[in-house]
Amino acid sequence: MEEVKALQGDYIKKKKILTSYKTSGSELLNEIEKISDLAGRLSLDIKNLEIDPRNTFPAIGDTSEDELSLERYSLNFKLSGNFLEIGNFIDIIEESETKLRLQKCSFGLDSLDPKGVIAKLGYVTYGEAGQ
């Protein structure tokens, strides 16, 4: 019985954490503006910024009254510039009060800048289901 109670406690805790990541459309636009401002301050260029409006949240299984009413959306873009500044960018975003969560990150050399790199970043955010 203790194990079941512990599992239920973990479930409730993680559900509250996920629910706290909900963001509205206007909040997401504010986050994008903050990202753009930060990139500018760090002398980084943002390219190919796109929001994927499709819900990428995996199906939980059987529907129930306790199911989360969340949808997960992707925000993808490329950052080009100095490797250390891109790392600084990622750290600042992670340490901020943002509702964006880093999902993927990959680096490659910038063929137009011998001292630069291009980072492909993917963040996710959550919204209310059905909006």
mmCIF file of C-alpha atoms in Angstrom:
data_model
loop_
_atom_site.group_PDB
_atom_site.id
_atom_site.type_symbol
_atom_site.label_atom_id
_atom_site.label_comp_id
_atom_site.label_asym_id
_atom_site.label_seq_id
_atom_site.Cartn_x
_atom_site.Cartn_y
_atom_site.Cartn_z
ATOM 1 C CA MET A 1 0.000 0.000 0.000
ATOM 2 C CA GLU A 2 2.883 2.361 0.720
ATOM 3 C CA GLU A 3 4.236 1.826 -2.794
ATOM 4 C CA VAL A 4 0.852 2.697 -4.319
ATOM 5 C CA LYS A 5 0.634 5.854 -2.193
ATOM 6 C CA ALA A 6 4.160 6.854 -3.252
ATOM 7 C CA LEU A 7 3.284 6.337 -6.936
ATOM 8 C CA GLN A 8 0.112 8.375 -6.548
ATOM 9 C CA GLY A 9 2.083 11.149 -4.836
ATOM 10 C CA ASP A 10 4.643 11.175 -7.671
ATOM 11 C CA TYR A 11 1.860 11.285 -10.254
ATOM 12 C CA ILE A 12 0.137 14.230 -8.566
ATOM 13 C CA LYS A 13 3.427 16.095 -8.162
ATOM 14 C CA LYS A 14 4.429 15.609 -11.823
ATOM 15 C CA LYS A 15 0.935 16.514 -13.010
ATOM 16 C CA LYS A 16 1.143 19.827 -11.114
ATOM 17 C CA ILE A 17 4.563 20.543 -12.608
ATOM 18 C CA LEU A 18 3.313 19.902 -16.155
ATOM 19 C CA THR A 19 0.191 21.963 -15.573
ATOM 20 C CA SER A 20 2.346 24.876 -14.384
ATOM 21 C CA TYR A 21 3.986 24.975 -17.847
ATOM 22 C CA LYS A 22 0.722 25.968 -19.564
ATOM 23 C CA THR A 23 1.129 29.060 -21.667
ATOM 24 C CA SER A 24 -1.301 31.124 -23.704
ATOM 25 C CA GLY A 25 -0.718 32.448 -27.203
ATOM 26 C CA SER A 26 0.126 35.937 -25.948
ATOM 27 C CA GLU A 27 2.539 34.499 -23.361
ATOM 28 C CA LEU A 28 4.253 32.530 -26.107
ATOM 29 C CA LEU A 29 4.643 35.689 -28.196
ATOM 30 C CA ASN A 30 6.200 37.398 -25.151
ATOM 31 C CA GLU A 31 8.607 34.468 -24.768
ATOM 32 C CA ILE A 32 9.607 34.773 -28.430
ATOM 33 C CA GLU A 33 10.228 38.489 -27.954
ATOM 34 C CA LYS A 34 12.420 37.763 -24.908
ATOM 35 C CA ILE A 35 14.365 35.163 -26.902
ATOM 36 C CA SER A 36 14.915 37.638 -29.741
ATOM 37 C CA ASP A 37 16.055 40.364 -27.330
ATOM 38 C CA LEU A 38 18.445 37.996 -25.569
ATOM 39 C CA ALA A 39 19.918 36.817 -28.865
ATOM 40 C CA GLY A 40 20.467 40.435 -29.905
ATOM 41 C CA ARG A 41 22.209 41.275 -26.616
ATOM 42 C CA LEU A 42 24.534 38.290 -27.113
ATOM 43 C CA SER A 43 25.238 39.174 -30.776
ATOM 44 C CA LEU A 44 23.527 36.013 -32.034
ATOM 45 C CA ASP A 45 21.376 35.743 -35.146
ATOM 46 C CA ILE A 46 18.041 33.922 -35.021
ATOM 47 C CA LYS A 47 16.906 32.253 -38.223
ATOM 48 C CA ASN A 48 14.003 30.035 -39.269
ATOM 49 C CA LEU A 49 11.922 30.619 -36.136
ATOM 50 C CA GLU A 50 8.780 28.530 -36.387
ATOM 51 C CA ILE A 51 6.009 27.437 -34.075
ATOM 52 C CA ASP A 52 4.561 24.029 -34.835
ATOM 53 C CA PRO A 53 0.853 24.333 -33.963
ATOM 54 C CA ARG A 54 0.311 20.564 -33.992
ATOM 55 C CA ASN A 55 -0.158 18.872 -30.651
ATOM 56 C CA THR A 56 2.908 16.676 -30.108
ATOM 57 C CA PHE A 57 1.898 15.462 -26.646
ATOM 58 C CA PRO A 58 1.885 11.653 -26.681
ATOM 59 C CA ALA A 59 -1.430 9.950 -26.066
ATOM 60 C CA ILE A 60 -1.798 8.830 -22.483
ATOM 61 C CA GLY A 61 -4.143 5.950 -23.269
ATOM 62 C CA ASP A 62 -7.666 5.558 -21.969
ATOM 63 C CA THR A 63 -9.426 8.849 -21.352
ATOM 64 C CA SER A 64 -10.518 9.564 -17.844
ATOM 65 C CA GLU A 65 -11.677 12.507 -15.801
ATOM 66 C CA ASP A 66 -8.164 12.762 -14.341
ATOM 67 C CA GLU A 67 -6.456 13.120 -17.743
ATOM 68 C CA LEU A 68 -4.404 16.250 -18.333
ATOM 69 C CA SER A 69 -5.996 18.782 -20.632
ATOM 70 C CA LEU A 70 -2.668 19.753 -22.162
ATOM 71 C CA GLU A 71 -1.305 20.026 -25.651
ATOM 72 C CA ARG A 72 2.414 20.310 -26.405
ATOM 73 C CA TYR A 73 3.717 22.665 -29.076
ATOM 74 C CA SER A 74 7.185 23.036 -30.554
ATOM 75 C CA LEU A 75 9.214 26.202 -31.062
ATOM 76 C CA ASN A 76 12.201 25.630 -33.354
ATOM 77 C CA PHE A 77 14.886 28.009 -34.560
ATOM 78 C CA LYS A 78 18.545 28.310 -35.488
ATOM 79 C CA LEU A 79 21.051 30.472 -33.654
ATOM 80 C CA SER A 80 24.279 31.448 -35.330
ATOM 81 C CA GLY A 81 27.282 33.048 -33.697
ATOM 82 C CA ASN A 82 29.961 32.336 -31.127
ATOM 83 C CA PHE A 83 29.773 28.872 -29.531
ATOM 84 C CA LEU A 84 30.236 30.194 -25.984
ATOM 85 C CA GLU A 85 27.549 32.850 -26.439
ATOM 86 C CA ILE A 86 25.104 30.230 -27.695
ATOM 87 C CA GLY A 87 25.867 28.192 -24.578
ATOM 88 C CA ASN A 88 25.297 31.312 -22.502
ATOM 89 C CA PHE A 89 21.964 31.852 -24.314
ATOM 90 C CA ILE A 90 20.814 28.324 -23.481
ATOM 91 C CA ASP A 91 21.866 28.712 -19.830
ATOM 92 C CA ILE A 92 20.045 32.024 -19.447
ATOM 93 C CA ILE A 93 16.844 30.585 -20.935
ATOM 94 C CA GLU A 94 17.040 27.501 -18.681
ATOM 95 C CA GLU A 95 17.604 29.614 -15.557
ATOM 96 C CA SER A 96 14.841 32.107 -16.353
ATOM 97 C CA GLU A 97 11.193 31.938 -15.363
ATOM 98 C CA THR A 98 10.232 30.784 -18.853
ATOM 99 C CA LYS A 99 7.639 28.140 -19.593
ATOM 100 C CA LEU A 100 9.746 26.904 -22.508
ATOM 101 C CA ARG A 101 11.602 23.626 -22.030
ATOM 102 C CA LEU A 102 14.593 22.634 -24.137
ATOM 103 C CA GLN A 103 13.767 19.487 -26.084
ATOM 104 C CA LYS A 104 16.628 19.231 -28.568
ATOM 105 C CA CYS A 105 19.867 20.952 -29.427
ATOM 106 C CA SER A 106 22.468 20.242 -32.088
ATOM 107 C CA PHE A 107 25.523 22.159 -33.262
ATOM 108 C CA GLY A 108 27.261 22.445 -36.599
ATOM 109 C CA LEU A 109 29.957 24.637 -38.072
ATOM 110 C CA ASP A 110 28.873 27.811 -39.834
ATOM 111 C CA SER A 111 30.248 27.680 -43.387
ATOM 112 C CA LEU A 112 29.876 31.472 -43.689
ATOM 113 C CA ASP A 113 31.752 32.224 -40.455
ATOM 114 C CA PRO A 114 34.944 30.233 -39.786
ATOM 115 C CA LYS A 115 34.801 31.125 -36.076
ATOM 116 C CA GLY A 116 31.052 30.567 -35.696
ATOM 117 C CA VAL A 117 28.602 27.748 -35.196
ATOM 118 C CA ILE A 118 24.944 27.192 -35.892
ATOM 119 C CA ALA A 119 22.786 25.665 -33.184
ATOM 120 C CA LYS A 120 19.458 24.081 -34.050
ATOM 121 C CA LEU A 121 17.291 24.493 -30.962
ATOM 122 C CA GLY A 122 13.919 22.988 -30.229
ATOM 123 C CA TYR A 123 11.819 24.060 -27.269
ATOM 124 C CA VAL A 124 8.415 22.809 -26.196
ATOM 125 C CA THR A 125 5.643 24.591 -24.409
ATOM 126 C CA TYR A 126 2.229 23.463 -23.255
ATOM 127 C CA GLY A 127 -1.208 24.908 -23.822
ATOM 128 C CA GLU A 128 -4.792 24.181 -22.879
ATOM 129 C CA ALA A 129 -6.270 21.363 -24.967
ATOM 130 C CA GLY A 130 -8.773 22.468 -27.558
ATOM 131 C CA GLN A 131 -7.682 26.120 -27.829
#
